[in-house]
PDB file of C-alpha atoms in Angstrom:
ATOM      1  CA  MET A   1      -0.061   0.158  -0.137  1.00 49.00           C
ATOM      2  CA  HIS A   2       1.302   3.397  -0.443  1.00 51.00           C
ATOM      3  CA  LEU A   3       0.731   6.616   1.855  1.00 50.00           C
ATOM      4  CA  GLU A   4       1.170  10.047   0.789  1.00 52.00           C
ATOM      5  CA  LYS A   5       2.895  12.401   2.476  1.00 51.00           C
ATOM      6  CA  PRO A   6       0.469  14.563   3.872  1.00 52.00           C
ATOM      7  CA  ALA A   7       0.805  18.312   1.803  1.00 52.00           C
ATOM      8  CA  ALA A   8       2.215  21.876   3.675  1.00 50.00           C
ATOM      9  CA  THR A   9       0.191  24.251   4.431  1.00 52.00           C
ATOM     10  CA  TRP A  10       1.031  28.141   4.470  1.00 53.00           C
ATOM     11  CA  PRO A  11       0.381  29.853   6.863  1.00 54.00           C
ATOM     12  CA  PRO A  12       2.200  26.636   9.137  1.00 56.00           C
ATOM     13  CA  GLY A  13      -0.364  26.397  12.462  1.00 55.00           C
ATOM     14  CA  PRO A  14       0.799  27.365  16.119  1.00 58.00           C
ATOM     15  CA  GLU A  15       2.923  25.785  17.549  1.00 59.00           C
ATOM     16  CA  ILE A  16       1.804  23.610  20.474  1.00 57.00           C
ATOM     17  CA  PRO A  17       4.754  23.721  23.707  1.00 58.00           C
ATOM     18  CA  SER A  18       5.917  20.149  24.375  1.00 58.00           C
ATOM     19  CA  PRO A  19       5.052  20.610  28.559  1.00 58.00           C
ATOM     20  CA  ARG A  20       7.665  21.075  31.422  1.00 62.00           C
ATOM     21  CA  PRO A  21       8.496  18.325  34.276  1.00 60.00           C
ATOM     22  CA  ALA A  22       6.127  20.617  37.615  1.00 57.00           C
ATOM     23  CA  THR A  23       9.034  22.266  39.993  1.00 61.00           C
ATOM     24  CA  PRO A  24       8.761  19.962  43.664  1.00 61.00           C
ATOM     25  CA  PRO A  25       8.045  21.911  45.432  1.00 60.00           C
ATOM     26  CA  ARG A  26      10.942  23.686  48.100  1.00 65.00           C
ATOM     27  CA  PRO A  27      11.044  22.332  51.402  1.00 62.00           C
ATOM     28  CA  GLY A  28       9.580  24.804  54.514  1.00 60.00           C
ATOM     29  CA  PRO A  29       8.984  24.586  57.817  1.00 65.00           C
ATOM     30  CA  PRO A  30       5.951  23.250  59.132  1.00 67.00           C
ATOM     31  CA  GLN A  31       2.750  24.432  58.970  1.00 67.00           C
ATOM     32  CA  PRO A  32       0.767  24.215  62.765  1.00 66.00           C
ATOM     33  CA  ALA A  33      -2.307  22.456  61.889  1.00 65.00           C
ATOM     34  CA  PRO A  34      -6.221  25.205  61.589  1.00 65.00           C
ATOM     35  CA  GLN A  35      -7.941  25.699  64.582  1.00 60.00           C
ATOM     36  CA  PRO A  36     -11.400  25.270  64.554  1.00 58.00           C
ATOM     37  CA  ILE A  37     -13.831  27.955  64.465  1.00 56.00           C
ATOM     38  CA  LEU A  38     -15.381  28.152  67.320  1.00 49.00           C
ATOM     39  CA  PRO A  39     -19.269  29.819  68.148  1.00 52.00           C
ATOM     40  CA  THR A  40     -19.370  33.727  70.239  1.00 51.00           C
ATOM     41  CA  TRP A  41     -23.114  34.679  72.003  1.00 51.00           C
ATOM     42  CA  TYR A  42     -23.178  38.346  73.567  1.00 50.00           C
ATOM     43  CA  GLU A  43     -23.924  38.031  76.993  1.00 52.00           C
ATOM     44  CA  PRO A  44     -25.024  41.210  78.745  1.00 55.00           C
ATOM     45  CA  THR A  45     -22.499  42.639  81.037  1.00 55.00           C
ATOM     46  CA  SER A  46     -23.056  42.877  85.025  1.00 54.00           C
ATOM     47  CA  ILE A  47     -22.375  47.109  83.845  1.00 56.00           C
ATOM     48  CA  SER A  48     -25.622  46.428  81.855  1.00 72.00           C
ATOM     49  CA  LEU A  49     -28.037  44.186  85.122  1.00 67.00           C
ATOM     50  CA  GLU A  50     -27.078  47.143  87.025  1.00 68.00           C
ATOM     51  CA  ARG A  51     -28.179  49.727  85.499  1.00 72.00           C
ATOM     52  CA  GLU A  52     -31.155  47.618  83.565  1.00 74.00           C
ATOM     53  CA  LEU A  53     -32.190  46.924  87.600  1.00 76.00           C
ATOM     54  CA  ALA A  54     -31.348  51.058  88.943  1.00 72.00           C
ATOM     55  CA  ASP A  55     -33.810  52.572  85.880  1.00 76.00           C
ATOM     56  CA  ARG A  56     -36.137  49.846  87.400  1.00 83.00           C
ATOM     57  CA  LEU A  57     -35.700  50.786  90.325  1.00 78.00           C
ATOM     58  CA  LEU A  58     -35.703  54.501  89.525  1.00 82.00           C
ATOM     59  CA  ALA A  59     -39.689  54.524  87.582  1.00 81.00           C
ATOM     60  CA  GLN A  60     -39.972  53.770  91.207  1.00 85.00           C
ATOM     61  CA  ARG A  61     -38.930  55.823  92.402  1.00 88.00           C
ATOM     62  CA  THR A  62     -36.023  54.503  94.455  1.00 90.00           C
ATOM     63  CA  ILE A  63     -32.600  55.041  94.593  1.00 93.00           C
ATOM     64  CA  LEU A  64     -29.447  53.404  95.584  1.00 90.00           C
ATOM     65  CA  VAL A  65     -26.726  54.842  96.963  1.00 91.00           C
ATOM     66  CA  SER A  66     -24.335  52.257  98.272  1.00 90.00           C
ATOM     67  CA  GLY A  67     -20.332  51.826  98.246  1.00 89.00           C
ATOM     68  CA  ARG A  68     -18.389  55.267  98.347  1.00 92.00           C
ATOM     69  CA  LEU A  69     -19.952  58.695  98.738  1.00 93.00           C
ATOM     70  CA  ASP A  70     -17.409  60.924  97.087  1.00 93.00           C
ATOM     71  CA  ASP A  71     -17.977  63.886  94.440  1.00 93.00           C
ATOM     72  CA  ALA A  72     -18.571  61.252  91.398  1.00 94.00           C
ATOM     73  CA  LEU A  73     -21.885  58.931  93.816  1.00 94.00           C
ATOM     74  CA  ALA A  74     -23.135  62.402  95.485  1.00 95.00           C
ATOM     75  CA  SER A  75     -23.591  64.344  91.496  1.00 94.00           C
ATOM     76  CA  HIS A  76     -25.476  60.732  90.129  1.00 93.00           C
ATOM     77  CA  VAL A  77     -27.709  61.055  92.637  1.00 94.00           C
ATOM     78  CA  THR A  78     -29.191  64.867  92.578  1.00 94.00           C
ATOM     79  CA  ALA A  79     -28.657  63.675  89.536  1.00 93.00           C
ATOM     80  CA  GLN A  80     -32.096  62.104  89.906  1.00 93.00           C
ATOM     81  CA  LEU A  81     -33.644  64.038  93.104  1.00 94.00           C
ATOM     82  CA  LEU A  82     -34.024  66.437  90.076  1.00 93.00           C
ATOM     83  CA  LEU A  83     -35.484  64.388  87.655  1.00 91.00           C
ATOM     84  CA  LEU A  84     -37.754  62.219  89.816  1.00 92.00           C
ATOM     85  CA  ASP A  85     -38.463  65.855  91.173  1.00 92.00           C
ATOM     86  CA  ALA A  86     -39.652  67.907  88.092  1.00 90.00           C
ATOM     87  CA  TYR A  87     -41.926  64.489  86.654  1.00 89.00           C
ATOM     88  CA  SER A  88     -43.914  64.294  89.949  1.00 89.00           C
ATOM     89  CA  ASN A  89     -43.422  65.353  93.294  1.00 90.00           C
ATOM     90  CA  ASP A  90     -44.633  61.285  94.746  1.00 92.00           C
ATOM     91  CA  PRO A  91     -42.611  60.935  97.715  1.00 93.00           C
ATOM     92  CA  VAL A  92     -38.269  59.558  96.530  1.00 94.00           C
ATOM     93  CA  THR A  93     -36.818  56.486  99.012  1.00 94.00           C
ATOM     94  CA  LEU A  94     -33.072  57.099  99.246  1.00 94.00           C
ATOM     95  CA  GLN A  95     -31.559  52.701 100.113  1.00 94.00           C
ATOM     96  CA  LEU A  96     -28.560  54.116 101.472  1.00 94.00           C
ATOM     97  CA  THR A  97     -25.107  52.512 102.976  1.00 93.00           C
ATOM     98  CA  SER A  98     -22.117  53.365 103.140  1.00 91.00           C
ATOM     99  CA  ALA A  99     -19.035  53.445 105.297  1.00 89.00           C
ATOM    100  CA  GLU A 100     -16.760  55.221 103.474  1.00 90.00           C
ATOM    101  CA  SER A 101     -17.515  58.723 103.062  1.00 91.00           C
ATOM    102  CA  GLU A 102     -16.183  62.447 102.125  1.00 92.00           C
ATOM    103  CA  LEU A 103     -17.328  65.131 103.882  1.00 92.00           C
ATOM    104  CA  GLU A 104     -17.377  67.425 100.899  1.00 93.00           C
ATOM    105  CA  ALA A 105     -19.856  65.466  98.430  1.00 94.00           C
ATOM    106  CA  ALA A 106     -21.981  64.008 101.884  1.00 95.00           C
ATOM    107  CA  LEU A 107     -22.798  67.438 102.402  1.00 95.00           C
ATOM    108  CA  ALA A 108     -23.669  67.834  99.004  1.00 95.00           C
ATOM    109  CA  LEU A 109     -26.127  65.791  98.284  1.00 96.00           C
ATOM    110  CA  ALA A 110     -27.257  66.503 101.547  1.00 96.00           C
ATOM    111  CA  ALA A 111     -27.704  70.400  99.737  1.00 95.00           C
ATOM    112  CA  ALA A 112     -29.844  68.286  96.925  1.00 95.00           C
ATOM    113  CA  ILE A 113     -32.205  66.758  99.104  1.00 95.00           C
ATOM    114  CA  ASP A 114     -33.432  69.994 101.242  1.00 91.00           C
ATOM    115  CA  LEU A 115     -33.145  71.477  97.137  1.00 91.00           C
ATOM    116  CA  VAL A 116     -35.879  69.163  95.981  1.00 93.00           C
ATOM    117  CA  GLY A 117     -39.893  69.534  96.610  1.00 91.00           C
ATOM    118  CA  SER A 118     -40.443  66.318  96.525  1.00 92.00           C
ATOM    119  CA  PRO A 119     -40.217  64.465 100.261  1.00 94.00           C
ATOM    120  CA  VAL A 120     -37.519  62.237 100.294  1.00 95.00           C
ATOM    121  CA  HIS A 121     -37.170  58.876 102.405  1.00 96.00           C
ATOM    122  CA  ALA A 122     -33.766  57.160 103.457  1.00 95.00           C
ATOM    123  CA  VAL A 123     -33.650  53.178 104.553  1.00 96.00           C
ATOM    124  CA  ALA A 124     -30.367  52.954 106.387  1.00 95.00           C
ATOM    125  CA  ARG A 125     -29.578  49.542 105.963  1.00 93.00           C
ATOM    126  CA  GLY A 126     -25.696  47.661 106.239  1.00 93.00           C
ATOM    127  CA  THR A 127     -23.385  50.210 107.629  1.00 93.00           C
ATOM    128  CA  LEU A 128     -23.241  53.482 108.166  1.00 94.00           C
ATOM    129  CA  ARG A 129     -20.203  55.540 109.111  1.00 92.00           C
ATOM    130  CA  GLY A 130     -18.599  59.369 109.200  1.00 91.00           C
ATOM    131  CA  PRO A 131     -20.149  62.107 107.070  1.00 93.00           C
ATOM    132  CA  ALA A 132     -22.893  59.586 105.213  1.00 94.00           C
ATOM    133  CA  ILE A 133     -25.452  60.058 107.807  1.00 94.00           C
ATOM    134  CA  ALA A 134     -25.712  64.291 106.951  1.00 94.00           C
ATOM    135  CA  VAL A 135     -27.878  62.265 103.525  1.00 95.00           C
ATOM    136  CA  LEU A 136     -29.532  59.830 106.777  1.00 95.00           C
ATOM    137  CA  ALA A 137     -30.697  63.497 108.690  1.00 95.00           C
ATOM    138  CA  ALA A 138     -31.360  65.561 106.175  1.00 95.00           C
ATOM    139  CA  ALA A 139     -33.959  63.718 104.720  1.00 94.00           C
ATOM    140  CA  GLY A 140     -37.511  64.075 106.379  1.00 90.00           C
ATOM    141  CA  ARG A 141     -38.646  60.293 107.218  1.00 92.00           C
ATOM    142  CA  ARG A 142     -35.331  58.852 108.029  1.00 95.00           C
ATOM    143  CA  GLU A 143     -35.791  54.092 108.815  1.00 95.00           C
ATOM    144  CA  ALA A 144     -33.124  51.646 109.027  1.00 95.00           C
ATOM    145  CA  HIS A 145     -32.116  47.761 108.214  1.00 94.00           C
ATOM    146  CA  ARG A 146     -32.794  46.905 112.118  1.00 93.00           C
ATOM    147  CA  HIS A 147     -28.835  45.656 112.434  1.00 93.00           C
ATOM    148  CA  THR A 148     -27.543  48.311 110.870  1.00 94.00           C
ATOM    149  CA  MET A 149     -24.462  49.571 112.591  1.00 95.00           C
ATOM    150  CA  PHE A 150     -23.811  53.440 112.721  1.00 95.00           C
ATOM    151  CA  VAL A 151     -21.117  55.347 113.000  1.00 93.00           C
ATOM    152  CA  LEU A 152     -21.076  58.786 113.695  1.00 92.00           C
ATOM    153  CA  SER A 153     -17.098  59.980 113.297  1.00 88.00           C
ATOM    154  CA  SER A 154     -15.658  63.676 111.908  1.00 82.00           C
ATOM    155  CA  PRO A 155     -13.430  63.284 108.701  1.00 79.00           C
ATOM    156  CA  ARG A 156      -9.729  63.688 109.463  1.00 75.00           C
ATOM    157  CA  PHE A 157      -7.883  67.336 108.108  1.00 65.00           C
ATOM    158  CA  ALA A 158      -5.110  66.702 106.314  1.00 68.00           C
ATOM    159  CA  ALA A 159      -3.660  69.029 102.940  1.00 65.00           C
ATOM    160  CA  GLU A 160      -0.817  70.780 101.909  1.00 69.00           C
ATOM    161  CA  GLY A 161       0.013  73.747 100.541  1.00 70.00           C
ATOM    162  CA  THR A 162       1.472  76.849 101.463  1.00 80.00           C
ATOM    163  CA  ALA A 163       0.087  78.925 105.009  1.00 77.00           C
ATOM    164  CA  ASP A 164      -2.589  80.503 103.320  1.00 73.00           C
ATOM    165  CA  GLN A 165      -3.986  77.959 101.519  1.00 71.00           C
ATOM    166  CA  LEU A 166      -3.726  75.316 104.631  1.00 73.00           C
ATOM    167  CA  ALA A 167      -5.382  77.844 107.014  1.00 80.00           C
ATOM    168  CA  THR A 168      -7.244  78.789 104.654  1.00 80.00           C
ATOM    169  CA  LEU A 169      -8.514  75.022 103.590  1.00 76.00           C
ATOM    170  CA  ALA A 170      -8.678  74.597 107.790  1.00 81.00           C
ATOM    171  CA  ASP A 171     -11.859  76.649 108.604  1.00 83.00           C
ATOM    172  CA  GLN A 172     -13.233  75.835 105.122  1.00 83.00           C
ATOM    173  CA  HIS A 173     -12.544  71.786 107.045  1.00 79.00           C
ATOM    174  CA  GLU A 174     -14.691  73.231 110.134  1.00 87.00           C
ATOM    175  CA  ARG A 175     -17.250  74.821 108.560  1.00 90.00           C
ATOM    176  CA  GLN A 176     -17.909  71.847 106.986  1.00 90.00           C
ATOM    177  CA  VAL A 177     -17.861  69.883 110.057  1.00 90.00           C
ATOM    178  CA  ALA A 178     -20.145  72.692 111.952  1.00 91.00           C
ATOM    179  CA  ARG A 179     -22.480  71.837 109.174  1.00 93.00           C
ATOM    180  CA  LEU A 180     -22.737  67.679 109.531  1.00 93.00           C
ATOM    181  CA  ARG A 181     -23.107  69.184 112.773  1.00 93.00           C
ATOM    182  CA  ASP A 182     -26.233  71.294 112.840  1.00 93.00           C
ATOM    183  CA  LEU A 183     -27.542  68.492 110.876  1.00 94.00           C
ATOM    184  CA  ILE A 184     -27.248  65.143 113.215  1.00 94.00           C
ATOM    185  CA  ALA A 185     -28.625  68.428 115.590  1.00 94.00           C
ATOM    186  CA  ASN A 186     -31.437  69.405 113.974  1.00 93.00           C
ATOM    187  CA  ALA A 187     -32.333  65.418 112.568  1.00 94.00           C
ATOM    188  CA  THR A 188     -32.539  64.447 116.875  1.00 93.00           C
ATOM    189  CA  GLY A 189     -33.191  67.172 118.955  1.00 92.00           C
ATOM    190  CA  ARG A 190     -29.944  67.079 120.458  1.00 93.00           C
ATOM    191  CA  SER A 191     -27.497  69.863 121.070  1.00 93.00           C
ATOM    192  CA  ALA A 192     -24.601  70.909 119.041  1.00 92.00           C
ATOM    193  CA  ASP A 193     -22.158  70.315 121.670  1.00 91.00           C
ATOM    194  CA  GLU A 194     -23.796  67.094 122.066  1.00 92.00           C
ATOM    195  CA  VAL A 195     -23.369  66.011 118.783  1.00 92.00           C
ATOM    196  CA  ALA A 196     -19.756  67.754 118.519  1.00 91.00           C
ATOM    197  CA  THR A 197     -18.971  65.708 121.566  1.00 90.00           C
ATOM    198  CA  ASP A 198     -20.618  62.566 120.173  1.00 89.00           C
ATOM    199  CA  LEU A 199     -18.794  62.886 117.125  1.00 90.00           C
ATOM    200  CA  ASP A 200     -15.244  63.944 118.237  1.00 83.00           C
ATOM    201  CA  PRO A 201     -13.262  59.917 118.885  1.00 79.00           C
ATOM    202  CA  GLY A 202     -16.260  58.799 116.516  1.00 82.00           C
ATOM    203  CA  ARG A 203     -19.278  57.058 118.651  1.00 89.00           C
ATOM    204  CA  VAL A 204     -20.832  53.904 117.385  1.00 92.00           C
ATOM    205  CA  LEU A 205     -24.492  52.481 117.153  1.00 94.00           C
ATOM    206  CA  SER A 206     -26.381  49.849 116.671  1.00 95.00           C
ATOM    207  CA  ALA A 207     -30.289  50.334 115.225  1.00 94.00           C
ATOM    208  CA  ASP A 208     -32.176  50.264 118.293  1.00 94.00           C
ATOM    209  CA  GLU A 209     -29.372  52.810 119.170  1.00 95.00           C
ATOM    210  CA  ALA A 210     -29.650  54.921 117.045  1.00 95.00           C
ATOM    211  CA  LYS A 211     -33.668  54.682 117.141  1.00 94.00           C
ATOM    212  CA  ASP A 212     -33.298  55.639 120.590  1.00 94.00           C
ATOM    213  CA  TYR A 213     -30.970  58.637 119.748  1.00 94.00           C
ATOM    214  CA  GLY A 214     -33.012  60.185 116.910  1.00 94.00           C
ATOM    215  CA  LEU A 215     -31.473  59.171 114.133  1.00 94.00           C
ATOM    216  CA  VAL A 216     -33.853  57.034 113.120  1.00 94.00           C
ATOM    217  CA  THR A 217     -37.115  57.610 113.146  1.00 92.00           C
ATOM    218  CA  ARG A 218     -38.579  53.869 112.947  1.00 90.00           C
ATOM    219  CA  LEU A 219     -36.708  50.615 112.308  1.00 93.00           C
ATOM    220  CA  VAL A 220     -38.366  48.065 109.351  1.00 87.00           C
TER     221      VAL A 220
END
């Protein structure tokens, strides 16, 4: 059998490149195994829960005053008092406990209680120590849990500065202590000298003794 060669074509077709041998991968450090993806979810924080509880209590005209009574807490409670007073003249209840307080902050909150037109009822619980008692004394109605402890004491004066600055600060401190003394005296019906005698060394009262002293009017 006779086979003819295929005739040449013009122009010539595209060249088909010959396959190149595969390049082996370069050796390197071992790669860590992929970590599994765990599901995540959102949980309300304790701050959010506390805020929700505070809002619910505020709707019932109840304010919590607990922990260290400083300028920040006094400003916060004052704002709540003004808000409730603008909304209604119904009584406002302060749930009060403070084992540590600043004199200036406590007097500022006591002044706010005297400023609002709504009756303010204070309920003491836990431990009430030092200047925080001024807040209780400023309230129109004063109650206490039966296991509440009261500590009558005035804060000590400590400051730094020049002689003139120290003299000014000392005079301011004495005026604030006198205001604390007068608030307690007016609430209890006792003389200012008697209250000053109890404040200077510090006097501890149980709930029953605080009632006899006139600091609270009713135990709950």
